[in-house]
Short mmCIF file of C-alpha atoms in Angstrom, two decimals:
data_model
loop_
_atom_site.label_atom_id
_atom_site.label_comp_id
_atom_site.label_asym_id
_atom_site.label_seq_id
_atom_site.Cartn_x
_atom_site.Cartn_y
_atom_site.Cartn_z
CA MET A 126 -85.79 75.13 -140.13
CA ILE A 127 -88.78 74.15 -138.05
CA PHE A 128 -92.46 74.44 -138.91
CA SER A 129 -93.38 76.93 -136.20
CA THR A 130 -91.42 79.83 -137.67
CA PRO A 131 -92.61 82.71 -139.88
CA ILE A 132 -89.95 81.94 -142.49
CA PHE A 133 -91.37 78.44 -142.98
CA ILE A 134 -95.03 79.45 -142.87
CA PHE A 135 -94.82 82.55 -145.07
CA LEU A 136 -91.86 81.79 -147.35
CA PHE A 137 -90.79 78.18 -147.69
CA LEU A 138 -94.21 76.47 -147.56
CA PRO A 139 -96.04 78.77 -150.05
CA CYS A 140 -93.13 78.53 -152.50
CA ILE A 141 -92.90 74.75 -152.42
CA LEU A 142 -96.69 74.35 -152.63
CA ALA A 143 -96.74 76.57 -155.70
CA VAL A 144 -93.88 74.68 -157.37
CA TYR A 145 -95.39 71.32 -156.41
CA TYR A 146 -98.86 72.00 -157.80
CA ILE A 147 -97.68 73.50 -161.09
CA SER A 148 -95.30 70.59 -161.65
CA PRO A 149 -96.44 67.80 -164.00
CA SER A 150 -97.42 64.56 -162.28
CA LYS A 151 -94.16 62.88 -163.29
CA LEU A 152 -92.12 65.66 -161.65
CA LYS A 153 -94.05 66.08 -158.40
CA ASN A 154 -91.78 63.70 -156.48
CA THR A 155 -88.73 65.41 -157.97
CA SER A 156 -89.92 68.83 -156.81
CA LEU A 157 -90.74 67.43 -153.38
CA PHE A 158 -87.37 65.69 -153.13
CA LEU A 159 -85.45 68.85 -154.05
CA ALA A 160 -87.56 70.95 -151.69
CA SER A 161 -86.85 68.48 -148.88
CA LEU A 162 -83.12 68.75 -149.49
CA VAL A 163 -83.37 72.55 -149.38
CA PHE A 164 -85.39 72.31 -146.16
CA TYR A 165 -82.76 70.07 -144.58
CA ALA A 166 -79.78 72.03 -145.89
CA TRP A 167 -81.27 75.30 -144.64
CA GLY A 168 -79.83 74.71 -141.19
CA GLU A 169 -77.27 71.99 -141.91
CA PRO A 170 -75.84 72.25 -145.45
CA VAL A 171 -72.94 69.91 -144.63
CA TYR A 172 -75.05 67.09 -143.19
CA VAL A 173 -77.31 66.85 -146.22
CA SER A 174 -74.53 64.66 -147.64
CA ILE A 175 -75.20 62.11 -144.85
CA MET A 176 -78.83 61.90 -145.89
CA LEU A 177 -77.91 61.55 -149.56
CA PHE A 178 -75.45 58.79 -148.69
CA SER A 179 -78.12 56.93 -146.68
CA THR A 180 -80.51 57.31 -149.60
CA VAL A 181 -78.12 55.88 -152.20
CA PHE A 182 -76.77 53.26 -149.77
CA ASP A 183 -80.16 51.73 -148.96
CA TYR A 184 -81.50 52.19 -152.48
CA MET A 185 -78.68 49.95 -153.72
CA ASN A 186 -79.10 47.56 -150.79
CA GLY A 187 -82.81 47.14 -151.52
CA LEU A 188 -82.15 46.34 -155.18
CA SER A 189 -79.37 43.89 -154.27
CA ILE A 190 -81.51 42.07 -151.71
CA GLU A 191 -84.36 41.65 -154.16
CA LYS A 192 -81.99 40.51 -156.91
CA PHE A 193 -80.31 37.87 -154.74
CA LYS A 194 -83.64 36.60 -153.45
CA SER A 195 -84.97 36.22 -157.01
CA GLN A 196 -81.87 34.11 -157.76
CA ASN A 197 -82.45 32.03 -154.59
CA LYS A 198 -79.17 33.35 -153.18
CA TYR A 199 -80.59 33.87 -149.71
CA ASN A 200 -77.24 33.95 -147.91
CA LYS A 201 -76.08 36.85 -150.10
CA ALA A 202 -79.40 38.65 -149.56
CA LYS A 203 -78.99 38.22 -145.82
CA LEU A 204 -75.42 39.51 -146.01
CA VAL A 205 -76.58 42.66 -147.80
CA LEU A 206 -79.27 43.15 -145.15
CA ILE A 207 -76.65 42.88 -142.42
CA ILE A 208 -74.44 45.39 -144.25
CA SER A 209 -77.42 47.75 -144.50
CA ILE A 210 -78.30 47.48 -140.79
CA VAL A 211 -74.69 47.76 -139.62
CA GLY A 212 -74.00 50.66 -141.97
CA ASN A 213 -77.05 52.62 -140.85
CA LEU A 214 -76.40 51.98 -137.17
CA ALA A 215 -72.71 52.88 -137.57
CA ILE A 216 -73.62 56.30 -138.99
CA LEU A 217 -76.17 56.86 -136.24
CA PHE A 218 -73.74 55.71 -133.54
CA PHE A 219 -70.89 57.89 -134.81
CA PHE A 220 -72.87 61.11 -134.82
CA LYS A 221 -75.13 60.48 -131.85
CA TYR A 222 -73.26 58.26 -129.41
CA SER A 223 -69.52 58.56 -129.99
CA ASN A 224 -69.07 61.46 -127.54
CA PHE A 225 -71.26 59.64 -125.01
CA LEU A 226 -68.95 56.62 -125.29
CA ILE A 227 -65.83 58.81 -125.03
CA SER A 228 -67.22 60.53 -121.93
CA ASN A 229 -67.89 57.21 -120.20
CA ILE A 230 -64.46 55.81 -121.14
CA ASN A 231 -62.83 58.90 -119.63
CA GLN A 232 -64.81 58.49 -116.42
CA LEU A 233 -64.10 54.77 -116.05
CA THR A 234 -60.42 54.79 -117.04
CA THR A 235 -57.34 56.99 -116.75
CA LEU A 236 -57.61 57.85 -120.43
CA ASN A 237 -58.35 61.42 -121.42
CA LEU A 238 -59.87 61.07 -124.87
CA THR A 239 -60.84 64.27 -126.65
CA PRO A 240 -64.53 64.55 -127.54
CA LEU A 241 -65.29 64.83 -131.24
CA ASP A 242 -66.40 68.18 -132.61
CA LEU A 243 -69.73 66.91 -133.92
CA LYS A 244 -73.22 68.30 -134.16
CA LEU A 245 -76.13 65.91 -134.23
CA PRO A 246 -77.66 65.88 -137.75
CA ILE A 247 -81.31 66.89 -137.44
CA GLY A 248 -83.72 64.00 -137.81
CA ILE A 249 -81.02 61.34 -138.16
CA SER A 250 -82.76 59.03 -135.68
CA PHE A 251 -85.96 59.20 -137.71
CA TYR A 252 -84.65 58.74 -141.24
CA THR A 253 -82.17 56.06 -140.15
CA PHE A 254 -85.02 53.96 -138.76
CA GLN A 255 -87.04 54.57 -141.92
CA THR A 256 -84.31 53.38 -144.28
CA MET A 257 -83.57 50.37 -142.07
CA SER A 258 -87.22 49.35 -142.07
CA TYR A 259 -87.20 49.56 -145.87
CA THR A 260 -84.35 47.09 -146.40
CA ILE A 261 -85.75 44.77 -143.73
CA ASP A 262 -89.18 44.77 -145.39
CA VAL A 263 -87.62 44.11 -148.82
CA TYR A 264 -85.74 41.15 -147.31
CA ARG A 265 -88.94 39.87 -145.70
CA GLY A 266 -90.75 40.16 -149.03
CA GLU A 267 -93.30 42.62 -147.63
CA VAL A 268 -92.47 45.27 -150.24
CA LYS A 269 -90.81 45.38 -153.62
CA ALA A 270 -87.55 47.26 -154.00
CA GLN A 271 -88.00 50.81 -155.29
CA ARG A 272 -86.34 51.21 -158.69
CA ASN A 273 -86.78 54.94 -159.03
CA ILE A 274 -84.12 56.63 -156.88
CA ILE A 275 -86.01 59.95 -156.90
CA ASP A 276 -89.09 58.26 -155.45
CA PHE A 277 -86.94 56.54 -152.85
CA GLY A 278 -85.15 59.79 -152.07
CA THR A 279 -88.55 61.45 -151.60
CA PHE A 280 -89.46 58.78 -149.04
CA VAL A 281 -86.22 59.23 -147.10
CA SER A 282 -86.07 63.02 -147.12
CA LEU A 283 -89.78 63.91 -147.08
CA PHE A 284 -89.61 67.21 -145.19
CA PRO A 285 -93.05 67.12 -143.46
CA GLN A 286 -91.94 64.23 -141.24
CA LEU A 287 -88.17 64.49 -141.57
CA VAL A 288 -87.32 66.38 -138.39
CA ALA A 289 -89.54 64.70 -135.82
CA GLY A 290 -91.58 61.99 -137.40
CA PRO A 291 -93.87 60.23 -137.29
CA ILE A 292 -91.54 57.43 -138.36
CA VAL A 293 -92.98 56.55 -141.76
CA ARG A 294 -92.29 53.01 -142.90
CA TYR A 295 -91.91 52.51 -146.63
CA LYS A 296 -94.65 49.89 -146.84
CA THR A 297 -97.24 52.36 -145.53
CA ILE A 298 -96.62 54.92 -148.30
CA ALA A 299 -95.13 52.83 -151.14
CA GLU A 300 -98.32 53.13 -153.18
CA GLN A 301 -98.70 56.81 -152.31
CA LEU A 302 -95.27 57.60 -153.74
CA LYS A 303 -96.58 56.60 -157.16
CA HIS A 304 -100.30 57.22 -156.90
CA ARG A 305 -101.69 59.75 -154.45
CA VAL A 306 -104.76 61.86 -154.73
CA SER A 307 -104.74 65.60 -154.10
CA SER A 308 -108.04 67.38 -153.64
CA ILE A 309 -109.39 70.61 -152.22
CA ASN A 310 -111.01 68.72 -149.34
CA LYS A 311 -107.80 66.88 -148.49
CA PHE A 312 -105.76 70.07 -148.74
CA SER A 313 -108.28 71.80 -146.47
CA GLU A 314 -108.01 68.96 -143.94
CA GLY A 315 -104.24 69.34 -144.05
CA VAL A 316 -104.41 73.08 -143.41
CA GLN A 317 -106.76 72.57 -140.47
CA ARG A 318 -104.56 69.86 -138.99
CA PHE A 319 -101.48 72.07 -139.41
CA ILE A 320 -103.20 74.96 -137.63
CA ILE A 321 -104.22 72.74 -134.70
CA GLY A 322 -100.66 71.43 -134.43
CA MET A 323 -99.20 74.93 -134.55
CA ALA A 324 -101.59 76.08 -131.84
CA LYS A 325 -100.56 73.16 -129.64
CA LYS A 326 -96.92 74.07 -130.13
CA VAL A 327 -97.04 77.88 -129.98
CA LEU A 328 -99.96 78.59 -127.65
CA LEU A 329 -99.73 75.66 -125.25
CA ALA A 330 -96.32 73.96 -125.33
CA ASN A 331 -94.26 77.15 -125.46
CA ASN A 332 -96.18 78.89 -122.68
CA ILE A 333 -96.37 75.95 -120.30
CA GLY A 334 -92.71 75.27 -121.13
CA MET A 335 -91.69 78.72 -119.90
CA LEU A 336 -93.26 77.87 -116.54
CA TRP A 337 -91.28 74.62 -116.41
CA GLU A 338 -88.05 76.49 -117.21
CA GLN A 339 -88.74 79.01 -114.45
CA ILE A 340 -89.48 76.34 -111.86
CA SER A 341 -86.59 74.02 -112.78
CA ASN A 342 -84.09 76.87 -112.48
CA SER A 343 -85.32 78.12 -109.09
CA ASP A 344 -85.19 76.91 -105.51
CA LEU A 345 -87.60 74.00 -105.23
CA THR A 346 -90.33 73.14 -102.79
CA ILE A 347 -92.26 69.87 -102.85
CA ALA A 348 -95.24 71.64 -104.44
CA SER A 349 -93.17 73.51 -107.05
CA ALA A 350 -91.31 70.30 -107.99
CA TRP A 351 -94.62 68.58 -108.74
CA LEU A 352 -95.97 71.66 -110.51
CA GLY A 353 -92.85 71.76 -112.68
CA ALA A 354 -93.09 68.05 -113.46
CA ILE A 355 -96.74 68.44 -114.52
CA CYS A 356 -95.82 71.45 -116.66
CA PHE A 357 -93.06 69.55 -118.47
CA SER A 358 -95.42 66.59 -118.98
CA LEU A 359 -97.86 68.92 -120.71
CA GLN A 360 -95.12 70.73 -122.63
CA ILE A 361 -93.60 67.61 -124.16
CA TYR A 362 -97.01 66.26 -125.12
CA PHE A 363 -98.18 69.43 -126.87
CA ASP A 364 -94.73 70.06 -128.33
CA PHE A 365 -94.33 66.62 -129.89
CA SER A 366 -97.97 65.86 -130.72
CA GLY A 367 -98.30 69.39 -132.12
CA TYR A 368 -95.33 68.83 -134.39
CA SER A 369 -96.77 65.46 -135.44
CA ASP A 370 -100.09 67.15 -136.24
CA MET A 371 -98.27 69.72 -138.37
CA ALA A 372 -96.40 66.92 -140.15
CA ILE A 373 -99.60 64.96 -140.84
CA GLY A 374 -101.29 68.15 -142.03
CA LEU A 375 -98.41 69.00 -144.37
CA GLY A 376 -98.49 65.45 -145.69
CA LYS A 377 -102.16 65.86 -146.61
CA MET A 378 -101.36 69.12 -148.44
CA PHE A 379 -99.05 67.07 -150.69
CA GLY A 380 -101.45 64.14 -151.00
CA PHE A 381 -99.93 61.80 -148.39
CA ASP A 382 -101.75 60.06 -145.55
CA PHE A 383 -99.37 59.46 -142.64
CA LEU A 384 -100.40 57.24 -139.75
CA GLU A 385 -101.33 58.86 -136.45
CA ASN A 386 -98.55 59.24 -133.88
CA PHE A 387 -100.56 60.19 -130.78
CA ASN A 388 -103.97 59.16 -129.50
CA LEU A 389 -104.70 61.07 -126.29
CA PRO A 390 -102.05 59.29 -124.18
CA TYR A 391 -102.95 61.11 -120.97
CA ILE A 392 -106.37 59.45 -120.78
CA SER A 393 -104.66 56.05 -120.38
CA LYS A 394 -105.47 53.74 -117.48
CA SER A 395 -102.21 51.78 -117.52
CA ILE A 396 -98.63 52.21 -118.67
CA THR A 397 -99.30 49.54 -121.30
CA GLU A 398 -102.15 51.62 -122.71
CA PHE A 399 -100.06 54.79 -122.48
CA TRP A 400 -97.44 53.32 -124.80
CA ARG A 401 -100.12 52.28 -127.27
CA ARG A 402 -101.12 55.92 -127.46
CA TRP A 403 -97.77 57.77 -127.17
CA HIS A 404 -95.33 58.02 -130.11
CA ILE A 405 -97.17 55.18 -131.81
CA SER A 406 -94.81 55.00 -134.80
CA LEU A 407 -91.75 54.44 -132.59
CA GLY A 408 -93.47 51.79 -130.48
CA THR A 409 -94.62 49.99 -133.62
CA TRP A 410 -91.11 50.15 -135.11
CA PHE A 411 -89.46 48.58 -132.06
CA LYS A 412 -92.17 45.94 -131.81
CA GLU A 413 -91.90 44.85 -135.45
CA TYR A 414 -88.15 45.15 -135.96
CA VAL A 415 -86.68 44.37 -132.54
CA TYR A 416 -89.11 42.79 -130.05
CA ILE A 417 -90.74 40.20 -132.36
CA PRO A 418 -87.44 39.18 -134.08
CA LEU A 419 -85.92 38.65 -130.61
CA GLY A 420 -88.71 36.17 -129.88
CA GLY A 421 -91.26 38.42 -128.24
CA SER A 422 -93.19 36.53 -125.58
CA ARG A 423 -93.12 33.19 -127.37
CA GLU A 424 -90.24 31.61 -125.44
CA GLY A 425 -91.29 31.91 -121.82
CA LYS A 426 -91.25 34.56 -119.13
CA LYS A 427 -87.47 34.75 -118.72
CA LYS A 428 -86.90 35.47 -122.42
CA LEU A 429 -89.82 37.91 -122.44
CA ILE A 430 -88.24 39.90 -119.60
CA ILE A 431 -84.85 39.96 -121.34
CA ASN A 432 -86.44 41.01 -124.65
CA MET A 433 -88.45 43.80 -123.08
CA LEU A 434 -85.44 45.14 -121.18
CA ILE A 435 -83.40 45.18 -124.40
CA VAL A 436 -86.17 46.96 -126.30
CA TRP A 437 -86.67 49.60 -123.62
CA ALA A 438 -82.96 50.22 -123.09
CA LEU A 439 -82.73 50.82 -126.85
CA THR A 440 -85.85 52.98 -126.77
CA GLY A 441 -84.25 55.13 -124.11
CA LEU A 442 -80.97 55.39 -126.01
CA TRP A 443 -82.81 56.25 -129.21
CA HIS A 444 -84.09 59.39 -127.50
CA GLY A 445 -80.66 60.64 -126.52
CA ALA A 446 -77.03 59.88 -125.71
CA ASN A 447 -77.18 60.26 -121.96
CA TRP A 448 -77.73 58.02 -118.96
CA ASN A 449 -81.00 59.69 -117.99
CA PHE A 450 -82.53 58.41 -121.23
CA VAL A 451 -81.34 54.89 -120.44
CA PHE A 452 -82.84 55.20 -116.94
CA TRP A 453 -86.05 56.52 -118.50
CA GLY A 454 -86.27 53.60 -120.92
CA MET A 455 -85.54 51.01 -118.24
CA TYR A 456 -88.05 52.67 -115.91
CA PHE A 457 -90.80 52.07 -118.44
CA GLY A 458 -89.45 48.63 -119.32
CA ILE A 459 -89.68 47.48 -115.71
CA LEU A 460 -93.17 48.96 -115.28
CA LEU A 461 -94.40 47.26 -118.46
CA ILE A 462 -92.93 43.93 -117.40
CA LEU A 463 -94.62 44.21 -114.00
CA GLU A 464 -97.93 45.07 -115.61
CA LYS A 465 -97.72 42.27 -118.14
CA LEU A 466 -96.65 39.54 -115.72
CA VAL A 467 -98.02 40.61 -112.36
CA PHE A 468 -100.77 43.14 -111.85
CA LEU A 469 -102.38 44.47 -115.03
CA LYS A 470 -105.39 42.18 -114.62
CA TRP A 471 -105.80 43.40 -111.02
CA LEU A 472 -105.38 47.01 -112.05
CA LYS A 473 -108.30 46.73 -114.47
CA ARG A 474 -110.61 45.79 -111.60
CA LEU A 475 -110.00 49.09 -109.81
CA PRO A 476 -112.17 52.20 -110.33
CA ASN A 477 -111.30 54.22 -113.43
CA PHE A 478 -110.08 57.24 -111.48
CA VAL A 479 -107.61 55.04 -109.56
CA GLN A 480 -106.28 53.60 -112.83
CA HIS A 481 -105.92 57.10 -114.27
CA PHE A 482 -104.16 58.41 -111.16
CA TYR A 483 -101.76 55.43 -111.10
CA THR A 484 -100.83 55.96 -114.75
CA LEU A 485 -100.45 59.74 -114.66
CA PHE A 486 -98.44 59.61 -111.43
CA LEU A 487 -95.89 57.24 -112.96
CA VAL A 488 -95.82 59.10 -116.29
CA VAL A 489 -95.23 62.49 -114.63
CA VAL A 490 -92.33 61.02 -112.65
CA SER A 491 -90.92 59.54 -115.86
CA TRP A 492 -90.83 62.93 -117.57
CA VAL A 493 -88.62 64.32 -114.82
CA ILE A 494 -86.11 61.54 -115.57
CA PHE A 495 -86.42 62.38 -119.27
CA ALA A 496 -86.06 66.15 -118.85
CA ILE A 497 -83.00 66.42 -116.58
CA ASP A 498 -79.81 65.03 -118.11
CA ASP A 499 -77.58 65.98 -115.16
CA THR A 500 -77.80 62.97 -112.83
CA SER A 501 -76.97 64.97 -109.70
CA LYS A 502 -79.70 67.53 -110.47
CA LEU A 503 -82.08 64.70 -111.34
CA LYS A 504 -81.46 63.06 -107.97
CA ILE A 505 -82.13 66.32 -106.12
CA TYR A 506 -85.30 66.99 -108.11
CA LEU A 507 -86.72 63.52 -107.45
CA GLN A 508 -85.82 63.72 -103.77
CA THR A 509 -87.60 67.06 -103.54
CA MET A 510 -90.72 65.68 -105.23
CA PHE A 511 -91.00 62.96 -102.62
CA GLY A 512 -90.08 65.14 -99.66
CA LEU A 513 -86.72 63.53 -99.00
CA GLY A 514 -84.46 66.05 -97.35
CA ASN A 515 -85.00 69.36 -95.64
CA VAL A 516 -87.28 71.02 -98.22
CA PRO A 517 -90.43 73.07 -97.56
CA LEU A 518 -93.81 71.89 -98.75
CA ILE A 519 -94.71 75.19 -100.42
CA ASP A 520 -93.69 78.84 -100.48
CA ASN A 521 -95.08 82.15 -101.71
CA GLN A 522 -93.28 81.87 -105.04
CA THR A 523 -94.99 78.53 -105.75
CA ILE A 524 -98.40 79.96 -104.87
CA TYR A 525 -97.75 82.96 -107.12
CA LEU A 526 -96.68 80.83 -110.09
CA PHE A 527 -99.67 78.54 -109.68
CA CYS A 528 -102.22 81.33 -109.34
CA THR A 529 -100.87 83.36 -112.27
CA ASN A 530 -100.83 80.31 -114.56
CA ILE A 531 -103.90 78.47 -113.35
CA PHE A 532 -105.94 79.14 -116.52
CA LEU A 533 -103.08 78.02 -118.78
CA ILE A 534 -102.68 74.81 -116.77
CA ILE A 535 -106.43 74.10 -116.88
CA ILE A 536 -106.56 74.72 -120.64
CA CYS A 537 -103.62 72.37 -121.22
CA ILE A 538 -105.15 69.64 -119.05
CA VAL A 539 -108.55 69.92 -120.74
CA ALA A 540 -106.91 69.97 -124.21
CA SER A 541 -105.22 66.64 -123.45
CA THR A 542 -108.58 64.91 -122.87
CA ARG A 543 -111.35 63.69 -125.18
CA LEU A 544 -113.13 67.05 -125.10
CA GLN A 545 -112.10 68.09 -128.63
CA THR A 546 -113.23 64.75 -130.06
CA ILE A 547 -116.56 65.01 -128.24
CA ILE A 548 -117.12 68.56 -129.54
CA ASN A 549 -116.29 67.53 -133.12
CA THR A 550 -118.74 64.60 -132.89
CA LYS A 551 -121.48 66.87 -131.59
CA LEU A 552 -120.86 69.38 -134.36
CA MET A 553 -120.94 66.67 -137.03
CA ASN A 554 -124.43 65.71 -135.86
CA PHE A 555 -125.63 69.32 -135.88
CA ARG A 556 -128.32 69.95 -138.49
CA HIS A 557 -127.18 73.31 -139.83
CA GLU A 558 -124.06 72.16 -141.69
CA GLY A 559 -123.49 75.48 -143.45
CA LEU A 560 -123.45 77.37 -140.16
CA ILE A 561 -121.07 74.85 -138.56
CA TYR A 562 -118.76 75.03 -141.57
CA THR A 563 -118.61 78.82 -141.32
CA VAL A 564 -118.06 78.83 -137.57
CA LYS A 565 -115.30 76.21 -137.81
CA ASN A 566 -113.48 78.20 -140.49
CA ILE A 567 -113.72 81.36 -138.41
CA CYS A 568 -112.29 79.45 -135.45
CA TYR A 569 -109.39 78.07 -137.50
CA ILE A 570 -108.58 81.52 -138.92
CA THR A 571 -108.70 83.03 -135.44
CA ILE A 572 -106.47 80.30 -133.98
CA PHE A 573 -104.01 80.81 -136.85
CA ILE A 574 -103.85 84.58 -136.37
CA VAL A 575 -103.45 84.30 -132.60
CA SER A 576 -100.70 81.66 -133.04
CA ILE A 577 -98.83 83.87 -135.49
CA CYS A 578 -99.08 86.83 -133.10
CA PHE A 579 -97.63 84.72 -130.30
CA LEU A 580 -94.98 83.35 -132.64
CA ILE A 581 -93.78 86.73 -133.84
CA GLY A 582 -93.52 88.09 -130.30
CA ALA A 583 -92.05 84.93 -128.80
CA SER A 584 -88.51 84.72 -127.46
CA TYR A 585 -89.05 81.12 -126.34
CA ASN A 586 -89.76 78.65 -129.14
CA PRO A 587 -87.80 75.44 -128.52
CA PHE A 588 -88.55 72.09 -130.08
CA LEU A 589 -87.79 69.30 -127.62
CA TYR A 590 -87.44 66.45 -130.12
CA PHE A 591 -85.00 68.43 -132.27
CA ARG A 592 -82.13 66.81 -130.33
CA PHE A 593 -83.25 63.29 -131.20
#
């Protein structure tokens, strides 16, 4: 089940909200935990057992680590931490990477291993990282072990952010699991945020995504290859940030405050800034639990380069079990290393529009690497973008696609800028608060109705991060 479906919006969500708000305070986490299991089991009833195992496994590990540390048995606490990390990664590797490994063994050897008949459990990359961060933080002494398994299960399975994040670390919501405030204003904020996220997904991502699909499956020209790359760049932003907005909005409806996951990444003036604004929760996770423990930048340039390449190879692999994701991760790793060690200080001296162009050019190219998992097709697409080979600059089909979608493209580009923030600031300073409140509500209702109309009539409603 995904958020941008009528069955979720008109059946599942109203039912769970009703059950949640009529439940006594002591049973709210229980109702939310059970609802999350139903949400997950809706599409994958078998794999809910994997989530339950991870919940019990790391619940026990957290208690054991805290117990051994209180007894000054630090070696045993460290051993339990290692068991937790290895166990979590083993589950993730088995379901997500075993067939990738088998495929590569078959290509490199004379063996003919049979791929495993496995489906990727939805959200496994997200909840695996969440449970790992919990045991690591307990070992570090940053949080106390959770003694209520229902509360811990609620953290692991929390359906608003289960499928596609943001990656919620236990220490950011530990207090909220026990004490969170629900109010009409907070619920209203959540509804508004959910509507904005749904509009991003249904009205923008889906429609610009159809243009990308059409271009990527047709004969390419240089112009159409760039148009397609720009369309996919916009699709993945509105798809993922829209889903994150819906998750944050749903969290507010249940009294939670999740951290932001996107902060207008396409206004960035460097790749370094881009990754401070894109998928913030993932970048923070890798920084705190991989990059800094490896030594970060504290041990000289050589170690820094090695650490960054490791982090970005893992970042690429986290996104998917295919070589294009590794290439994508290393692409960004190399760019970030070059910026950090060579030319970031020089880049900042250039005019803003040059910095923006530099960043967006490299980001758009990166999304082509991300989008196409067939290496031969990827090579052809990149060659076409840069005019390598006997390909035309433009044709009538490209002109037609551009002209018929020009308003959609402009809307998507404008929506990825600061314009919405500027408008909200202006409205907040407007004297007639009652009028603004009424107009805003009318706008939200209109956006909701239009989104539902598009959703009901849509035959194209993918979610790109579902495979991660």
